PDB file of C-alpha atoms in Angstrom:
ATOM      1  CA  MET M   1     -15.434 -46.625 -45.571  1.00 89.00           C
ATOM      2  CA  THR M   2     -13.160 -48.722 -43.394  1.00 94.00           C
ATOM      3  CA  VAL M   3     -11.971 -52.276 -42.812  1.00 95.00           C
ATOM      4  CA  THR M   4     -13.994 -53.905 -40.038  1.00 96.00           C
ATOM      5  CA  ASN M   5     -12.706 -57.502 -40.108  1.00 95.00           C
ATOM      6  CA  LEU M   6      -9.803 -59.478 -41.549  1.00 97.00           C
ATOM      7  CA  PHE M   7      -9.572 -63.245 -41.992  1.00 95.00           C
ATOM      8  CA  LEU M   8      -6.881 -65.657 -43.131  1.00 94.00           C
ATOM      9  CA  LYS M   9      -7.702 -68.887 -44.944  1.00 90.00           C
ATOM     10  CA  ARG M  10      -5.035 -71.431 -44.024  1.00 86.00           C
ATOM     11  CA  LYS M  11      -6.441 -74.347 -46.046  1.00 82.00           C
ATOM     12  CA  HIS M  12      -9.535 -75.298 -48.034  1.00 78.00           C
ATOM     13  CA  GLY M  13     -12.566 -75.942 -45.873  1.00 75.00           C
ATOM     14  CA  ALA M  14     -10.825 -75.023 -42.603  1.00 80.00           C
ATOM     15  CA  ALA M  15     -12.139 -72.390 -40.219  1.00 85.00           C
ATOM     16  CA  LEU M  16     -11.069 -68.837 -40.955  1.00 90.00           C
ATOM     17  CA  GLN M  17      -8.598 -67.185 -38.606  1.00 92.00           C
ATOM     18  CA  ALA M  18      -9.577 -63.676 -37.499  1.00 94.00           C
ATOM     19  CA  VAL M  19      -6.579 -61.319 -37.479  1.00 96.00           C
ATOM     20  CA  THR M  20      -6.070 -57.609 -36.839  1.00 96.00           C
ATOM     21  CA  THR M  21      -3.524 -57.117 -39.623  1.00 96.00           C
ATOM     22  CA  MET M  22      -2.325 -58.978 -42.702  1.00 96.00           C
ATOM     23  CA  ALA M  23       0.633 -58.627 -45.026  1.00 96.00           C
ATOM     24  CA  CYS M  24       0.331 -59.031 -48.784  1.00 95.00           C
ATOM     25  CA  ASP M  25       2.331 -58.859 -51.986  1.00 94.00           C
ATOM     26  CA  ARG M  26       1.787 -59.607 -55.674  1.00 93.00           C
ATOM     27  CA  ARG M  27       1.512 -63.336 -54.863  1.00 93.00           C
ATOM     28  CA  GLY M  28      -1.359 -62.841 -52.404  1.00 92.00           C
ATOM     29  CA  ILE M  29      -1.898 -62.732 -48.657  1.00 93.00           C
ATOM     30  CA  ALA M  30       1.103 -63.829 -46.554  1.00 92.00           C
ATOM     31  CA  ASP M  31       0.678 -66.939 -44.397  1.00 89.00           C
ATOM     32  CA  ALA M  32      -2.552 -67.856 -46.166  1.00 88.00           C
ATOM     33  CA  LEU M  33      -3.699 -70.418 -48.693  1.00 84.00           C
ATOM     34  CA  ALA M  34      -2.270 -69.679 -52.146  1.00 84.00           C
ATOM     35  CA  CYS M  35      -4.977 -68.499 -54.523  1.00 84.00           C
ATOM     36  CA  ALA M  36      -5.424 -68.012 -58.261  1.00 83.00           C
ATOM     37  CA  PRO M  37      -3.991 -64.708 -59.530  1.00 86.00           C
ATOM     38  CA  PHE M  38      -7.394 -63.036 -59.967  1.00 89.00           C
ATOM     39  CA  ARG M  39      -8.745 -64.412 -56.636  1.00 88.00           C
ATOM     40  CA  GLN M  40      -6.057 -63.369 -54.146  1.00 93.00           C
ATOM     41  CA  ALA M  41      -8.434 -61.595 -51.759  1.00 95.00           C
ATOM     42  CA  LEU M  42     -12.191 -61.693 -51.287  1.00 94.00           C
ATOM     43  CA  ILE M  43     -13.687 -58.387 -50.114  1.00 95.00           C
ATOM     44  CA  ALA M  44     -17.238 -58.299 -48.742  1.00 94.00           C
ATOM     45  CA  SER M  45     -19.617 -55.543 -47.650  1.00 94.00           C
ATOM     46  CA  ARG M  46     -20.807 -55.477 -44.029  1.00 93.00           C
ATOM     47  CA  SER M  47     -24.137 -53.908 -45.044  1.00 92.00           C
ATOM     48  CA  VAL M  48     -24.951 -56.870 -47.310  1.00 90.00           C
ATOM     49  CA  MET M  49     -23.983 -59.282 -44.529  1.00 88.00           C
ATOM     50  CA  ALA M  50     -26.325 -57.501 -42.134  1.00 91.00           C
ATOM     51  CA  GLU M  51     -29.119 -57.422 -44.715  1.00 90.00           C
ATOM     52  CA  CYS M  52     -28.772 -61.183 -45.206  1.00 88.00           C
ATOM     53  CA  GLY M  53     -28.508 -61.954 -41.477  1.00 90.00           C
ATOM     54  CA  LEU M  54     -24.853 -63.012 -41.756  1.00 90.00           C
ATOM     55  CA  GLN M  55     -21.852 -62.407 -39.515  1.00 92.00           C
ATOM     56  CA  PRO M  56     -18.338 -61.392 -40.581  1.00 94.00           C
ATOM     57  CA  GLY M  57     -16.571 -64.484 -41.891  1.00 91.00           C
ATOM     58  CA  ASP M  58     -19.779 -66.253 -42.965  1.00 87.00           C
ATOM     59  CA  LEU M  59     -19.058 -65.396 -46.616  1.00 86.00           C
ATOM     60  CA  ARG M  60     -15.477 -66.759 -46.239  1.00 90.00           C
ATOM     61  CA  GLU M  61     -14.162 -63.284 -47.051  1.00 92.00           C
ATOM     62  CA  ASN M  62     -10.644 -62.072 -46.298  1.00 95.00           C
ATOM     63  CA  ILE M  63     -11.614 -58.431 -45.873  1.00 96.00           C
ATOM     64  CA  ALA M  64     -14.922 -57.021 -44.604  1.00 96.00           C
ATOM     65  CA  VAL M  65     -15.548 -53.323 -45.235  1.00 96.00           C
ATOM     66  CA  ASN M  66     -18.156 -50.691 -44.446  1.00 94.00           C
ATOM     67  CA  PHE M  67     -18.817 -49.732 -48.060  1.00 93.00           C
ATOM     68  CA  ASP M  68     -22.360 -50.107 -49.367  1.00 90.00           C
ATOM     69  CA  GLN M  69     -21.458 -49.547 -53.045  1.00 93.00           C
ATOM     70  CA  LEU M  70     -18.771 -52.264 -53.179  1.00 92.00           C
ATOM     71  CA  TYR M  71     -20.698 -54.445 -55.633  1.00 92.00           C
ATOM     72  CA  GLU M  72     -21.325 -51.544 -57.989  1.00 94.00           C
ATOM     73  CA  LEU M  73     -17.602 -51.001 -58.606  1.00 95.00           C
ATOM     74  CA  PRO M  74     -16.534 -52.190 -62.065  1.00 95.00           C
ATOM     75  CA  SER M  75     -13.926 -54.826 -62.778  1.00 95.00           C
ATOM     76  CA  GLY M  76     -10.508 -53.266 -63.288  1.00 95.00           C
ATOM     77  CA  ILE M  77     -10.901 -50.448 -60.781  1.00 97.00           C
ATOM     78  CA  VAL M  78      -8.066 -50.158 -58.262  1.00 97.00           C
ATOM     79  CA  VAL M  79      -8.824 -49.707 -54.573  1.00 97.00           C
ATOM     80  CA  GLN M  80      -6.444 -48.903 -51.746  1.00 97.00           C
ATOM     81  CA  ILE M  81      -6.887 -50.643 -48.417  1.00 96.00           C
ATOM     82  CA  GLY M  82      -4.271 -49.588 -45.902  1.00 94.00           C
ATOM     83  CA  GLN M  83      -0.973 -49.777 -47.794  1.00 94.00           C
ATOM     84  CA  ALA M  84      -2.270 -52.343 -50.297  1.00 96.00           C
ATOM     85  CA  LEU M  85      -3.468 -51.622 -53.817  1.00 97.00           C
ATOM     86  CA  LEU M  86      -5.903 -54.159 -55.248  1.00 96.00           C
ATOM     87  CA  ARG M  87      -7.293 -54.508 -58.740  1.00 96.00           C
ATOM     88  CA  LEU M  88     -10.920 -55.636 -58.454  1.00 96.00           C
ATOM     89  CA  THR M  89     -11.464 -58.570 -60.802  1.00 94.00           C
ATOM     90  CA  PHE M  90     -14.961 -60.119 -60.619  1.00 91.00           C
ATOM     91  CA  HIS M  91     -17.753 -61.094 -58.235  1.00 89.00           C
ATOM     92  CA  CYS M  92     -17.491 -64.325 -56.293  1.00 87.00           C
ATOM     93  CA  GLU M  93     -20.077 -66.969 -57.114  1.00 84.00           C
ATOM     94  CA  PRO M  94     -22.067 -68.242 -54.126  1.00 80.00           C
ATOM     95  CA  CYS M  95     -21.020 -71.849 -53.529  1.00 81.00           C
ATOM     96  CA  LYS M  96     -23.079 -74.593 -51.885  1.00 82.00           C
ATOM     97  CA  ASN M  97     -21.628 -73.771 -48.445  1.00 82.00           C
ATOM     98  CA  ILE M  98     -22.826 -70.160 -48.723  1.00 81.00           C
ATOM     99  CA  LEU M  99     -26.213 -71.256 -50.074  1.00 78.00           C
ATOM    100  CA  ARG M 100     -26.768 -73.166 -46.816  1.00 88.00           C
ATOM    101  CA  LEU M 101     -26.750 -69.769 -45.080  1.00 84.00           C
ATOM    102  CA  VAL M 102     -28.609 -67.531 -47.525  1.00 84.00           C
ATOM    103  CA  GLU M 103     -30.837 -67.884 -50.590  1.00 83.00           C
ATOM    104  CA  HIS M 104     -29.173 -67.694 -53.994  1.00 82.00           C
ATOM    105  CA  ASP M 105     -31.172 -64.690 -55.230  1.00 86.00           C
ATOM    106  CA  ARG M 106     -30.300 -62.658 -52.121  1.00 82.00           C
ATOM    107  CA  ILE M 107     -26.539 -63.200 -52.406  1.00 81.00           C
ATOM    108  CA  LEU M 108     -25.895 -63.464 -56.178  1.00 80.00           C
ATOM    109  CA  HIS M 109     -23.333 -60.777 -57.161  1.00 83.00           C
ATOM    110  CA  ARG M 110     -23.173 -59.770 -53.479  1.00 82.00           C
ATOM    111  CA  ARG M 111     -21.109 -62.514 -51.868  1.00 84.00           C
ATOM    112  CA  GLY M 112     -17.894 -60.580 -52.411  1.00 90.00           C
ATOM    113  CA  VAL M 113     -15.537 -59.125 -54.987  1.00 94.00           C
ATOM    114  CA  PHE M 114     -12.199 -60.728 -55.756  1.00 94.00           C
ATOM    115  CA  GLY M 115      -9.056 -58.674 -56.090  1.00 95.00           C
ATOM    116  CA  SER M 116      -5.410 -59.039 -57.127  1.00 95.00           C
ATOM    117  CA  PHE M 117      -2.658 -57.301 -55.183  1.00 96.00           C
ATOM    118  CA  LEU M 118      -0.556 -54.815 -57.130  1.00 96.00           C
ATOM    119  CA  ASN M 119       2.079 -54.132 -54.453  1.00 96.00           C
ATOM    120  CA  CYS M 120       3.504 -55.177 -51.100  1.00 95.00           C
ATOM    121  CA  GLY M 121       1.824 -53.769 -48.018  1.00 95.00           C
ATOM    122  CA  ARG M 122      -0.178 -54.283 -44.872  1.00 96.00           C
ATOM    123  CA  ILE M 123      -3.895 -54.071 -44.176  1.00 96.00           C
ATOM    124  CA  SER M 124      -5.233 -53.539 -40.653  1.00 97.00           C
ATOM    125  CA  ILE M 125      -8.664 -53.279 -39.074  1.00 97.00           C
ATOM    126  CA  GLY M 126      -9.698 -49.626 -39.152  1.00 97.00           C
ATOM    127  CA  ASP M 127      -7.792 -48.855 -42.376  1.00 97.00           C
ATOM    128  CA  ASP M 128      -9.580 -46.752 -44.958  1.00 96.00           C
ATOM    129  CA  PHE M 129     -11.075 -48.332 -48.073  1.00 96.00           C
ATOM    130  CA  VAL M 130     -10.426 -45.863 -50.911  1.00 96.00           C
ATOM    131  CA  VAL M 131     -11.557 -46.091 -54.537  1.00 97.00           C
ATOM    132  CA  THR M 132      -8.680 -44.675 -56.597  1.00 96.00           C
ATOM    133  CA  GLU M 133      -8.787 -43.046 -60.023  1.00 95.00           C
ATOM    134  CA  GLN M 134      -6.689 -45.886 -61.480  1.00 96.00           C
ATOM    135  CA  ARG M 135      -8.452 -48.224 -63.921  1.00 96.00           C
ATOM    136  CA  LEU M 136      -7.006 -51.404 -65.411  1.00 95.00           C
ATOM    137  CA  GLU M 137      -8.496 -53.649 -68.058  1.00 93.00           C
ATOM    138  CA  PRO M 138     -11.792 -55.183 -66.899  1.00 94.00           C
ATOM    139  CA  ILE M 139     -12.038 -58.962 -66.628  1.00 90.00           C
ATOM    140  CA  PRO M 140     -15.300 -60.499 -67.882  1.00 88.00           C
ATOM    141  CA  TYR M 141     -17.545 -62.096 -65.278  1.00 88.00           C
ATOM    142  CA  ALA M 142     -19.244 -64.692 -67.511  1.00 85.00           C
ATOM    143  CA  VAL M 143     -17.149 -67.856 -67.721  1.00 81.00           C
ATOM    144  CA  ASN M 144     -17.280 -68.137 -71.532  1.00 81.00           C
ATOM    145  CA  GLU M 145     -16.312 -64.490 -71.956  1.00 87.00           C
ATOM    146  CA  ARG M 146     -13.511 -64.797 -69.390  1.00 84.00           C
ATOM    147  CA  ILE M 147     -12.091 -67.831 -71.211  1.00 80.00           C
ATOM    148  CA  ARG M 148     -12.260 -65.990 -74.533  1.00 81.00           C
ATOM    149  CA  TRP M 149     -10.609 -62.910 -72.948  1.00 84.00           C
ATOM    150  CA  PHE M 150      -7.812 -65.012 -71.466  1.00 80.00           C
ATOM    151  CA  LEU M 151      -7.138 -67.008 -74.643  1.00 77.00           C
ATOM    152  CA  LYS M 152      -6.720 -63.789 -76.623  1.00 79.00           C
ATOM    153  CA  LYS M 153      -3.880 -62.829 -74.270  1.00 75.00           C
ATOM    154  CA  LYS M 154      -2.317 -66.254 -73.773  1.00 68.00           C
ATOM    155  CA  GLN M 155       0.842 -67.149 -75.636  1.00 56.00           C
ATOM    156  CA  GLY M 156       1.012 -70.900 -76.154  1.00 56.00           C
ATOM    157  CA  PRO M 157      -1.048 -73.856 -74.902  1.00 57.00           C
ATOM    158  CA  ALA M 158      -2.356 -74.360 -71.391  1.00 62.00           C
ATOM    159  CA  ALA M 159      -3.652 -77.428 -69.578  1.00 64.00           C
ATOM    160  CA  ALA M 160      -7.321 -77.308 -68.598  1.00 64.00           C
ATOM    161  CA  ILE M 161      -6.493 -77.176 -64.863  1.00 65.00           C
ATOM    162  CA  ASP M 162      -4.020 -74.336 -65.454  1.00 67.00           C
ATOM    163  CA  LEU M 163      -6.559 -72.396 -67.504  1.00 69.00           C
ATOM    164  CA  ALA M 164      -9.248 -72.825 -64.824  1.00 69.00           C
ATOM    165  CA  HIS M 165      -6.834 -71.763 -62.071  1.00 67.00           C
ATOM    166  CA  THR M 166      -5.437 -68.767 -63.933  1.00 72.00           C
ATOM    167  CA  ILE M 167      -8.810 -67.228 -64.752  1.00 71.00           C
ATOM    168  CA  GLY M 168     -10.116 -67.818 -61.238  1.00 72.00           C
ATOM    169  CA  LEU M 169     -12.438 -70.776 -61.683  1.00 72.00           C
ATOM    170  CA  PRO M 170     -12.751 -73.626 -59.177  1.00 70.00           C
ATOM    171  CA  ALA M 171     -10.640 -76.693 -59.993  1.00 66.00           C
ATOM    172  CA  SER M 172     -13.846 -78.598 -60.756  1.00 67.00           C
ATOM    173  CA  TYR M 173     -14.103 -76.567 -63.989  1.00 68.00           C
ATOM    174  CA  ALA M 174     -11.011 -78.367 -65.364  1.00 66.00           C
ATOM    175  CA  ARG M 175     -13.169 -81.391 -66.232  1.00 70.00           C
ATOM    176  CA  ALA M 176     -15.665 -79.183 -68.071  1.00 69.00           C
ATOM    177  CA  MET M 177     -13.057 -77.023 -69.807  1.00 68.00           C
ATOM    178  CA  PRO M 178     -12.780 -79.121 -72.998  1.00 69.00           C
ATOM    179  CA  ARG M 179     -16.576 -78.935 -73.480  1.00 73.00           C
ATOM    180  CA  LEU M 180     -16.591 -75.183 -72.785  1.00 71.00           C
ATOM    181  CA  LEU M 181     -13.804 -74.656 -75.319  1.00 68.00           C
ATOM    182  CA  ASP M 182     -15.621 -76.814 -77.895  1.00 69.00           C
ATOM    183  CA  LYS M 183     -18.787 -74.747 -77.401  1.00 71.00           C
ATOM    184  CA  LEU M 184     -16.845 -71.519 -77.810  1.00 67.00           C
ATOM    185  CA  MET M 185     -15.173 -72.792 -80.981  1.00 62.00           C
ATOM    186  CA  LEU M 186     -18.373 -74.249 -82.475  1.00 57.00           C
ATOM    187  CA  GLY M 187     -20.302 -71.058 -81.768  1.00 56.00           C
ATOM    188  CA  LYS M 188     -17.672 -68.942 -83.494  1.00 55.00           C
ATOM    189  CA  ARG M 189     -17.340 -71.326 -86.454  1.00 50.00           C
ATOM    190  CA  SER M 190     -21.083 -71.358 -87.072  1.00 50.00           C
ATOM    191  CA  ALA M 191     -21.052 -67.556 -86.998  1.00 51.00           C
ATOM    192  CA  GLY M 192     -18.170 -67.594 -89.512  1.00 51.00           C
ATOM    193  CA  THR M 193     -15.697 -65.821 -87.233  1.00 50.00           C
ATOM    194  CA  ASP M 194     -12.441 -66.656 -85.554  1.00 49.00           C
ATOM    195  CA  VAL M 195     -12.844 -68.159 -82.042  1.00 47.00           C
ATOM    196  CA  LEU M 196     -10.734 -65.369 -80.578  1.00 47.00           C
ATOM    197  CA  ASP M 197     -12.469 -62.456 -82.323  1.00 46.00           C
TER     198      ASP M 197
END
């Protein structure tokens, strides 16, 4: 279980830059595009790429690993890659660019797993990928559940764009956030419970 490829994303939509090592800290990957807190690194499995006829970098991942069980790991588990500790957060949704390369049903829940860095460190090609015993709170995958989870923890109001960014949703969700929140609140009210229960 080792790192086979590393890529930096310098800006949205630009080509990935293959590197042999990368530095990271609690803010994300150094010299790369800033990402939402729960989406700092995208880790993908080489075996799934091969199965889908894809090459490293096709899934826009930061880290490619030889680990077949990657997508079976639960949210909240901590992995060590080189010197870096990452909390796995949730699976990456296949976007329209990925769906040009592979069918939705073949890549759903297998495009990659997002992670948040817990320390400063370096990751290099050839480093071991180790599943640690450390477990942190899981983050829900379903958007409605993730919003509910986040709002239970949040102190004070948040703008729709900030909420979308913080819980790792694309910026396009900001427009839909008021409707999603209304649905959550209406569903809870009709059930006679508090929206944050």
